[in-house]
Amino acid sequence: MIKIFKFGGASVKNSDAIINLKEIVSSNKEGLSVIIVSAIDKTTNQLENVWKNYTVGNINTAIKKTNNCIDFHNEIINSLSLNEDEEFLKIFDSFSNELKEFLENDFKDDNNLSYSKIVSYGELWSTSIISAYLNGQSLSNKWVDARRIIKTNNNYIESKVDWLKTSELVNQTINTKKLHVSQGFIGSNSDGLTTTLGREGSDFTASILASCLSVHELVIWKDVDGLLNADPKWFNNTKILKNISYKEAIELSYLGASVIHPNTVKPLQNKNINLRLKSFLAPSNMGSLISENGLNDREVPSIIYKPDQFLLSITTKDYSFIFEEHISEIFSIFYSSGYRVHLMQNSALSFSVCGIISPFKLTGLISDLQKNYKVKYNEKVDLLTIRHYDSLDVPEFLKSKQVLIQQRSRATIRFVLKNKS
Ligand code: ASP
């Protein structure tokens, strides 16, 4: 059985975590062809910070923050005793130097291009460390540069995958009988410039590879025991959804269940590839299986709580009805600004939408909409969704919130909430 593993930032957050990864890999190496790894811990956030400084010309601060990231990785390298592996150090240092040279010399106006260039080093660093460490522990593997196989368009921050080209390159590069280590999240466009698939996009990379290689199973290693019916950060007594269908998993991830990236399931469903979510802290537990037939789809209500949403209320300036042509124009603005819609509701005169947007893109979104519409907005509202709600009482904490929007269908009830002032 050919399989792919994906490890996120938390599962490789320090040297102990990387040793734990090695244990998991060595006891599951039968049929394991690719290990996809994210940046270590919160490195991507830190590199986003480097990028922010770079775009406003604070090059010294950008370099200082980069050096902090490098120091952090060097500590891990030392604890894993990789500091004598000359070949590895050459590769690791070349990434670090390349990034610093880019920051010093390459000042360009295109912020999106520099974003993907800068943040990609998180994954380049982590995978070079993990590949070298596994090789040193008799888990022979080949490091693959994901930018050579994941081909995308030029939408650097949230690029779209060129499936045809990607599939061809993946199949040329990866021999499923051998073990490979590669980066999540990053790819490149037709000019070879680095692109990214959107924050948390490493699950999607693993799913792209699983689909292109038609493997039997993708295992995503998490810090929770599988797909839970609610986020334990907010709710007590959560339950694991042990066996659910692709359809239910797509609905849950679309609604905001953060355990899986929303784009992950579709490529797997199309090729009927099993997706397992397992805990890297308790690897012998079964976790959740997502496949064609879900046995537990309706068994328990699922609660998806998404704070920090952005609610927009858009009306025409002359009190004319909101028509399809308006909605089409509004959506093209959403598309170009990267506003991700989670819920919408319209009346004769207004169109309300709740979703998320990168703080960098917010001002542009509002000013584009204001050209033809009156726009009101609420920042930091909550979106609460309950699926299969028939057997569930409305959660207690709702009572301290003001309901701005409520929507109910047969399977799902949703609220947009704000703290009562
Ligand atoms: N490192 C990237 C991020 O933090 C991608 C990922 O972890 O999936 O968003």
Short mmCIF file of C-alpha atoms and ligand atoms in Angstrom, two decimals:
data_model
loop_
_atom_site.label_atom_id
_atom_site.label_comp_id
_atom_site.label_asym_id
_atom_site.label_seq_id
_atom_site.Cartn_x
_atom_site.Cartn_y
_atom_site.Cartn_z
CA MET A 1 0.00 0.00 0.00
CA ILE A 2 1.61 3.29 -1.16
CA LYS A 3 1.12 6.21 1.22
CA ILE A 4 2.09 9.81 1.82
CA PHE A 5 2.58 11.47 5.22
CA LYS A 6 2.20 15.13 5.98
CA PHE A 7 3.61 16.77 9.11
CA GLY A 8 2.58 20.31 10.06
CA GLY A 9 4.57 23.00 11.89
CA ALA A 10 3.56 21.84 15.40
CA SER A 11 4.67 18.27 14.72
CA VAL A 12 8.23 19.44 13.97
CA LYS A 13 8.37 22.35 16.40
CA ASN A 14 11.70 21.36 18.05
CA SER A 15 14.31 18.61 18.01
CA ASP A 16 12.21 16.28 20.21
CA ALA A 17 9.30 16.63 17.83
CA ILE A 18 11.58 15.80 14.88
CA ILE A 19 12.85 12.72 16.74
CA ASN A 20 9.21 11.75 17.28
CA LEU A 21 8.60 12.19 13.52
CA LYS A 22 11.51 9.83 12.87
CA GLU A 23 9.97 7.22 15.22
CA ILE A 24 6.64 7.48 13.40
CA VAL A 25 8.32 7.18 10.00
CA SER A 26 10.50 4.25 10.98
CA SER A 27 7.60 2.24 12.34
CA ASN A 28 5.46 2.96 9.25
CA LYS A 29 8.01 2.90 6.44
CA GLU A 30 6.38 0.10 4.46
CA GLY A 31 4.98 1.77 1.29
CA LEU A 32 5.78 5.30 2.48
CA SER A 33 6.78 7.28 -0.61
CA VAL A 34 6.63 10.98 0.31
CA ILE A 35 6.82 12.98 3.52
CA ILE A 36 5.51 16.52 3.14
CA VAL A 37 6.63 18.93 5.84
CA SER A 38 5.57 22.48 6.77
CA ALA A 39 7.80 25.17 8.19
CA ILE A 40 8.97 24.54 11.76
CA ASP A 41 6.57 25.84 14.42
CA LYS A 42 5.67 29.51 13.75
CA THR A 43 8.43 30.20 11.21
CA THR A 44 5.98 31.26 8.49
CA ASN A 45 4.53 33.96 10.79
CA GLN A 46 8.04 35.17 11.49
CA LEU A 47 8.93 35.23 7.81
CA GLU A 48 5.73 37.16 7.09
CA ASN A 49 7.10 39.69 9.54
CA VAL A 50 10.40 39.76 7.67
CA TRP A 51 8.44 40.38 4.47
CA LYS A 52 6.39 43.21 6.03
CA ASN A 53 9.60 44.97 7.04
CA TYR A 54 11.14 44.33 3.63
CA THR A 55 8.17 45.84 1.75
CA VAL A 56 8.45 49.11 3.68
CA GLY A 57 12.22 49.24 3.22
CA ASN A 58 13.20 48.29 6.82
CA ILE A 59 15.93 46.05 5.50
CA ASN A 60 18.00 46.02 8.70
CA THR A 61 15.04 44.84 10.75
CA ALA A 62 14.18 42.28 8.06
CA ILE A 63 17.75 40.90 8.21
CA LYS A 64 17.70 40.89 12.02
CA LYS A 65 14.47 38.92 12.09
CA THR A 66 15.85 36.54 9.47
CA ASN A 67 18.93 35.97 11.63
CA ASN A 68 16.64 35.16 14.59
CA CYS A 69 14.93 32.51 12.45
CA ILE A 70 18.29 31.09 11.37
CA ASP A 71 19.52 30.97 15.00
CA PHE A 72 16.36 29.12 16.01
CA HIS A 73 16.94 26.54 13.27
CA ASN A 74 20.63 26.28 14.18
CA GLU A 75 19.69 25.27 17.72
CA ILE A 76 17.62 22.43 16.32
CA ILE A 77 20.44 21.47 13.95
CA ASN A 78 22.84 21.27 16.91
CA SER A 79 20.49 19.22 19.08
CA LEU A 80 20.00 16.77 16.23
CA SER A 81 23.82 16.58 15.84
CA LEU A 82 23.62 17.72 12.25
CA ASN A 83 26.29 20.35 12.82
CA GLU A 84 28.96 18.03 11.47
CA ASP A 85 27.09 17.01 8.36
CA GLU A 86 29.03 19.14 5.85
CA GLU A 87 26.85 18.33 2.88
CA PHE A 88 23.69 19.29 4.75
CA LEU A 89 25.22 22.48 6.20
CA LYS A 90 26.18 23.59 2.72
CA ILE A 91 22.56 23.31 1.57
CA PHE A 92 21.10 24.88 4.72
CA ASP A 93 23.54 27.81 4.62
CA SER A 94 22.95 28.37 0.94
CA PHE A 95 19.22 28.86 1.65
CA SER A 96 19.98 31.29 4.50
CA ASN A 97 22.47 33.26 2.40
CA GLU A 98 20.16 33.32 -0.61
CA LEU A 99 17.39 34.82 1.53
CA LYS A 100 19.66 37.44 3.06
CA GLU A 101 21.05 38.38 -0.35
CA PHE A 102 17.51 38.72 -1.69
CA LEU A 103 16.61 41.04 1.19
CA GLU A 104 19.73 43.13 0.68
CA ASN A 105 19.82 43.41 -3.08
CA ASP A 106 16.62 42.55 -4.75
CA PHE A 107 14.20 45.26 -3.67
CA LYS A 108 11.20 44.94 -5.98
CA ASP A 109 7.81 46.59 -5.97
CA ASP A 110 5.76 43.48 -6.52
CA ASN A 111 4.82 42.61 -2.95
CA ASN A 112 3.16 39.35 -3.84
CA LEU A 113 6.24 38.01 -5.56
CA SER A 114 8.51 38.92 -2.65
CA TYR A 115 5.99 37.43 -0.21
CA SER A 116 6.22 33.94 -1.66
CA LYS A 117 9.97 34.20 -2.18
CA ILE A 118 10.59 35.14 1.47
CA VAL A 119 8.13 32.85 3.27
CA SER A 120 9.19 29.80 1.22
CA TYR A 121 12.45 29.54 3.22
CA GLY A 122 10.51 28.19 6.22
CA GLU A 123 9.72 25.01 4.31
CA LEU A 124 13.14 24.89 2.59
CA TRP A 125 14.88 25.01 5.97
CA SER A 126 12.60 22.50 7.70
CA THR A 127 12.74 19.89 4.94
CA SER A 128 16.50 20.14 4.50
CA ILE A 129 16.89 19.48 8.25
CA ILE A 130 14.41 16.61 8.33
CA SER A 131 15.71 14.96 5.19
CA ALA A 132 19.32 15.07 6.47
CA TYR A 133 18.30 13.85 9.92
CA LEU A 134 16.33 10.89 8.53
CA ASN A 135 19.21 10.02 6.18
CA GLY A 136 21.54 10.01 9.19
CA GLN A 137 19.14 7.68 11.01
CA SER A 138 19.17 5.04 8.25
CA LEU A 139 15.92 6.27 6.77
CA SER A 140 17.36 6.88 3.35
CA ASN A 141 15.39 9.50 1.45
CA LYS A 142 15.67 12.00 -1.39
CA TRP A 143 15.05 15.72 -0.78
CA VAL A 144 12.77 17.08 -3.50
CA ASP A 145 12.38 20.78 -4.25
CA ALA A 146 8.59 21.22 -4.46
CA ARG A 147 9.11 24.25 -6.71
CA ARG A 148 10.28 21.85 -9.42
CA ILE A 149 7.12 19.76 -9.34
CA ILE A 150 4.20 21.91 -8.10
CA LYS A 151 3.40 24.28 -10.97
CA THR A 152 1.02 27.18 -10.45
CA ASN A 153 -0.24 30.41 -11.94
CA ASN A 154 1.16 33.81 -10.98
CA ASN A 155 -1.13 34.45 -8.03
CA TYR A 156 1.85 34.30 -5.68
CA ILE A 157 0.03 34.46 -2.33
CA GLU A 158 -2.72 31.97 -3.13
CA SER A 159 -1.75 30.41 -6.42
CA LYS A 160 -3.86 28.04 -8.47
CA VAL A 161 -2.32 24.71 -9.40
CA ASP A 162 -1.60 23.75 -13.02
CA TRP A 163 -2.69 20.14 -12.58
CA LEU A 164 -1.55 18.85 -15.96
CA LYS A 165 2.00 20.15 -15.71
CA THR A 166 2.21 19.24 -12.01
CA SER A 167 1.07 15.68 -12.56
CA GLU A 168 3.61 15.19 -15.35
CA LEU A 169 6.50 16.55 -13.23
CA VAL A 170 5.45 14.70 -10.06
CA ASN A 171 5.34 11.38 -11.89
CA GLN A 172 8.68 12.06 -13.59
CA THR A 173 10.38 12.97 -10.31
CA ILE A 174 8.89 10.62 -7.72
CA ASN A 175 9.46 6.91 -7.74
CA THR A 176 6.84 5.61 -5.32
CA LYS A 177 9.08 2.70 -4.34
CA LYS A 178 11.48 5.14 -2.65
CA LEU A 179 11.17 7.65 0.18
CA HIS A 180 11.16 11.38 -0.55
CA VAL A 181 10.98 14.46 1.66
CA SER A 182 9.47 17.62 0.22
CA GLN A 183 7.94 20.95 1.19
CA GLY A 184 4.29 21.74 1.61
CA PHE A 185 2.84 25.12 0.68
CA ILE A 186 5.30 26.17 -2.04
CA GLY A 187 5.47 25.82 -5.81
CA SER A 188 6.59 27.86 -8.78
CA ASN A 189 5.11 29.55 -11.84
CA SER A 190 6.05 28.96 -15.48
CA ASP A 191 9.04 31.33 -15.10
CA GLY A 192 10.34 29.28 -12.17
CA LEU A 193 9.54 32.01 -9.61
CA THR A 194 8.44 30.80 -6.19
CA THR A 195 4.68 30.83 -5.44
CA THR A 196 2.63 29.73 -2.41
CA LEU A 197 -0.69 27.93 -2.08
CA GLY A 198 -2.15 30.04 0.75
CA ARG A 199 -1.57 29.84 4.51
CA GLU A 200 -1.92 26.32 5.89
CA GLY A 201 -1.53 25.06 2.33
CA SER A 202 0.74 22.10 3.10
CA ASP A 203 -2.20 19.71 3.51
CA PHE A 204 -3.19 20.68 0.00
CA THR A 205 0.33 19.96 -1.34
CA ALA A 206 0.16 16.48 0.21
CA SER A 207 -3.23 15.93 -1.37
CA ILE A 208 -1.98 17.11 -4.80
CA LEU A 209 0.90 14.61 -4.65
CA ALA A 210 -1.38 11.83 -3.40
CA SER A 211 -3.72 12.45 -6.30
CA CYS A 212 -1.01 12.80 -8.99
CA LEU A 213 0.66 9.58 -7.80
CA SER A 214 -2.68 7.78 -7.19
CA VAL A 215 -1.47 6.51 -3.82
CA HIS A 216 -3.72 4.48 -1.50
CA GLU A 217 -3.63 6.66 1.56
CA LEU A 218 -2.67 10.11 2.79
CA VAL A 219 -2.00 10.46 6.51
CA ILE A 220 -2.01 13.96 7.99
CA TRP A 221 -0.36 14.00 11.43
CA LYS A 222 -2.01 16.44 13.84
CA ASP A 223 -1.81 17.42 17.49
CA VAL A 224 -5.38 16.14 17.96
CA ASP A 225 -6.62 12.60 17.68
CA GLY A 226 -8.41 13.08 14.37
CA LEU A 227 -11.33 15.13 13.16
CA LEU A 228 -13.25 16.29 16.20
CA ASN A 229 -16.86 17.40 16.27
CA ALA A 230 -15.77 20.71 17.82
CA ASP A 231 -12.57 22.60 18.48
CA PRO A 232 -11.30 21.64 21.98
CA LYS A 233 -9.90 25.16 22.23
CA TRP A 234 -13.47 26.41 22.66
CA PHE A 235 -15.60 23.40 23.66
CA ASN A 236 -15.47 20.63 26.27
CA ASN A 237 -16.41 16.98 25.71
CA THR A 238 -15.49 16.84 22.06
CA LYS A 239 -15.83 13.56 20.15
CA ILE A 240 -13.77 12.09 17.33
CA LEU A 241 -15.54 11.58 14.02
CA LYS A 242 -13.97 8.17 13.40
CA ASN A 243 -15.29 7.44 9.98
CA ILE A 244 -16.80 10.11 7.78
CA SER A 245 -17.43 10.60 4.08
CA TYR A 246 -15.54 12.93 1.74
CA LYS A 247 -18.78 14.86 1.31
CA GLU A 248 -19.16 15.49 5.03
CA ALA A 249 -15.46 16.37 5.37
CA ILE A 250 -15.72 18.86 2.49
CA GLU A 251 -18.78 20.46 4.13
CA LEU A 252 -17.01 20.66 7.50
CA SER A 253 -13.80 22.12 6.07
CA TYR A 254 -15.78 24.59 3.96
CA LEU A 255 -17.68 25.65 7.05
CA GLY A 256 -14.36 26.26 8.75
CA ALA A 257 -13.34 23.07 10.62
CA SER A 258 -9.69 24.00 10.87
CA VAL A 259 -8.29 20.48 11.10
CA ILE A 260 -8.26 20.13 7.31
CA HIS A 261 -7.44 22.76 4.71
CA PRO A 262 -10.59 23.28 2.58
CA ASN A 263 -8.91 22.25 -0.69
CA THR A 264 -7.48 19.00 0.64
CA VAL A 265 -10.36 16.57 0.27
CA LYS A 266 -11.51 17.07 -3.34
CA PRO A 267 -8.37 15.70 -5.10
CA LEU A 268 -8.52 12.66 -2.80
CA GLN A 269 -12.22 12.08 -3.41
CA ASN A 270 -11.66 12.25 -7.19
CA LYS A 271 -9.18 9.35 -6.97
CA ASN A 272 -10.87 7.54 -4.07
CA ILE A 273 -7.78 7.90 -1.83
CA ASN A 274 -8.28 7.39 1.90
CA LEU A 275 -7.42 10.31 4.14
CA ARG A 276 -6.41 9.55 7.71
CA LEU A 277 -5.99 12.19 10.39
CA LYS A 278 -3.86 10.87 13.23
CA SER A 279 -2.20 12.28 16.29
CA PHE A 280 1.60 12.52 16.25
CA LEU A 281 1.35 12.45 20.06
CA ALA A 282 -0.49 9.10 20.09
CA PRO A 283 0.42 7.49 16.78
CA SER A 284 -1.02 4.08 17.59
CA ASN A 285 -4.55 5.47 17.95
CA MET A 286 -6.76 4.99 14.91
CA GLY A 287 -7.64 8.68 14.37
CA SER A 288 -10.24 9.57 11.74
CA LEU A 289 -10.76 7.96 8.38
CA ILE A 290 -12.25 10.03 5.57
CA SER A 291 -13.34 7.94 2.61
CA GLU A 292 -16.25 7.34 0.25
CA ASN A 293 -18.57 5.88 2.87
CA GLY A 294 -18.91 7.69 6.14
CA LEU A 295 -20.42 5.63 8.93
CA ASN A 296 -20.55 8.49 11.44
CA ASP A 297 -21.69 11.33 9.18
CA ARG A 298 -24.85 12.14 11.10
CA GLU A 299 -24.13 10.54 14.43
CA VAL A 300 -22.98 13.61 16.33
CA PRO A 301 -23.57 17.30 15.81
CA SER A 302 -20.43 19.18 14.74
CA ILE A 303 -19.80 22.69 15.97
CA ILE A 304 -17.53 24.98 14.04
CA TYR A 305 -16.59 28.20 15.73
CA LYS A 306 -14.60 30.74 13.76
CA PRO A 307 -13.68 33.95 15.53
CA ASP A 308 -12.09 36.97 13.80
CA GLN A 309 -14.40 37.08 10.81
CA PHE A 310 -15.08 40.19 8.81
CA LEU A 311 -18.76 41.07 8.17
CA LEU A 312 -19.52 43.34 5.22
CA SER A 313 -22.86 44.92 4.48
CA ILE A 314 -23.03 46.33 0.96
CA THR A 315 -25.87 48.51 -0.40
CA THR A 316 -26.35 50.40 -3.66
CA LYS A 317 -25.78 54.14 -3.40
CA ASP A 318 -29.12 55.08 -5.02
CA TYR A 319 -31.37 52.58 -3.22
CA SER A 320 -31.82 50.43 -6.31
CA PHE A 321 -32.25 46.70 -5.75
CA ILE A 322 -29.21 44.48 -5.41
CA PHE A 323 -29.33 42.56 -8.70
CA GLU A 324 -27.29 39.74 -10.15
CA GLU A 325 -25.07 42.24 -12.01
CA HIS A 326 -24.19 43.89 -8.68
CA ILE A 327 -23.49 40.56 -7.07
CA SER A 328 -21.31 39.55 -9.99
CA GLU A 329 -19.33 42.79 -9.72
CA ILE A 330 -19.01 42.43 -5.92
CA PHE A 331 -17.73 38.87 -6.29
CA SER A 332 -15.13 39.85 -8.82
CA ILE A 333 -13.84 42.40 -6.28
CA PHE A 334 -13.84 39.67 -3.59
CA TYR A 335 -11.94 37.40 -5.93
CA SER A 336 -9.24 39.91 -6.76
CA SER A 337 -8.77 40.94 -3.13
CA GLY A 338 -8.68 37.36 -1.84
CA TYR A 339 -11.70 37.83 0.46
CA ARG A 340 -12.86 34.31 1.35
CA VAL A 341 -16.64 34.13 1.77
CA HIS A 342 -18.07 31.88 4.49
CA LEU A 343 -21.69 33.05 4.61
CA MET A 344 -23.93 35.40 2.59
CA GLN A 345 -27.41 36.82 2.88
CA ASN A 346 -29.24 39.33 0.74
CA SER A 347 -32.32 41.55 0.98
CA ALA A 348 -33.79 43.97 -1.56
CA LEU A 349 -31.20 46.64 -0.87
CA SER A 350 -28.32 45.01 0.86
CA PHE A 351 -25.95 42.12 0.50
CA SER A 352 -24.23 40.88 3.68
CA VAL A 353 -21.21 38.67 3.59
CA CYS A 354 -19.16 37.16 6.38
CA GLY A 355 -15.66 35.89 5.63
CA ILE A 356 -11.97 36.40 6.09
CA ILE A 357 -9.43 38.63 4.43
CA SER A 358 -5.74 39.18 4.86
CA PRO A 359 -5.19 42.42 6.84
CA PHE A 360 -2.87 43.56 4.03
CA LYS A 361 -5.72 43.46 1.53
CA LEU A 362 -8.47 45.02 3.62
CA THR A 363 -8.08 48.68 2.64
CA GLY A 364 -8.00 47.77 -1.05
CA LEU A 365 -11.17 45.69 -0.73
CA ILE A 366 -13.13 48.46 1.00
CA SER A 367 -12.01 51.17 -1.40
CA ASP A 368 -12.82 49.01 -4.47
CA LEU A 369 -16.32 48.33 -3.12
CA GLN A 370 -16.88 51.97 -2.17
CA LYS A 371 -16.52 53.08 -5.80
CA ASN A 372 -20.08 51.87 -6.52
CA TYR A 373 -21.60 50.89 -3.16
CA LYS A 374 -22.14 52.05 0.39
CA VAL A 375 -20.17 49.74 2.65
CA LYS A 376 -20.53 49.08 6.38
CA TYR A 377 -18.44 46.52 8.18
CA ASN A 378 -17.85 44.83 11.52
CA GLU A 379 -14.43 43.46 12.30
CA LYS A 380 -13.84 40.52 14.65
CA VAL A 381 -17.29 38.96 14.54
CA ASP A 382 -17.70 35.22 15.21
CA LEU A 383 -19.20 32.66 12.87
CA LEU A 384 -20.77 29.71 14.63
CA THR A 385 -22.02 26.77 12.59
CA ILE A 386 -23.73 23.67 13.94
CA ARG A 387 -24.18 20.72 11.62
CA HIS A 388 -26.77 18.01 12.38
CA TYR A 389 -28.03 20.21 15.18
CA ASP A 390 -31.28 18.39 15.98
CA SER A 391 -29.90 16.73 19.08
CA LEU A 392 -28.00 19.72 20.41
CA ASP A 393 -29.00 22.54 22.70
CA VAL A 394 -27.82 25.96 21.65
CA PRO A 395 -24.47 26.45 23.42
CA GLU A 396 -24.53 28.47 26.62
CA PHE A 397 -21.98 31.06 25.50
CA LEU A 398 -24.32 32.18 22.71
CA LYS A 399 -26.36 33.93 25.36
CA SER A 400 -23.64 36.50 25.94
CA LYS A 401 -23.51 37.34 22.24
CA GLN A 402 -25.64 39.45 19.98
CA VAL A 403 -26.89 37.61 16.89
CA LEU A 404 -26.28 39.69 13.75
CA ILE A 405 -27.31 37.03 11.23
CA GLN A 406 -28.94 33.62 11.66
CA GLN A 407 -29.41 31.04 8.89
CA ARG A 408 -31.02 27.63 9.17
CA SER A 409 -31.28 24.76 6.71
CA ARG A 410 -32.23 21.11 7.28
CA ALA A 411 -28.73 20.04 8.27
CA THR A 412 -27.05 23.24 9.38
CA ILE A 413 -27.66 26.27 11.55
CA ARG A 414 -25.32 29.27 11.40
CA PHE A 415 -24.93 32.46 13.42
CA VAL A 416 -22.87 35.58 12.92
CA LEU A 417 -22.24 36.89 16.44
CA LYS A 418 -20.81 39.92 18.11
CA ASN A 419 -20.07 40.56 21.77
CA LYS A 420 -22.93 42.43 23.46
CA SER A 421 -21.75 45.97 24.13
N1 ASP B 1 3.97 26.98 6.68
C1 ASP B 1 2.74 27.41 6.05
C2 ASP B 1 1.86 28.12 7.07
O1 ASP B 1 2.25 28.21 8.24
C3 ASP B 1 2.01 26.29 5.39
C4 ASP B 1 1.47 25.24 6.31
O2 ASP B 1 1.92 25.11 7.46
O3 ASP B 1 0.58 24.48 5.89
O4 ASP B 1 0.81 28.59 6.71
#
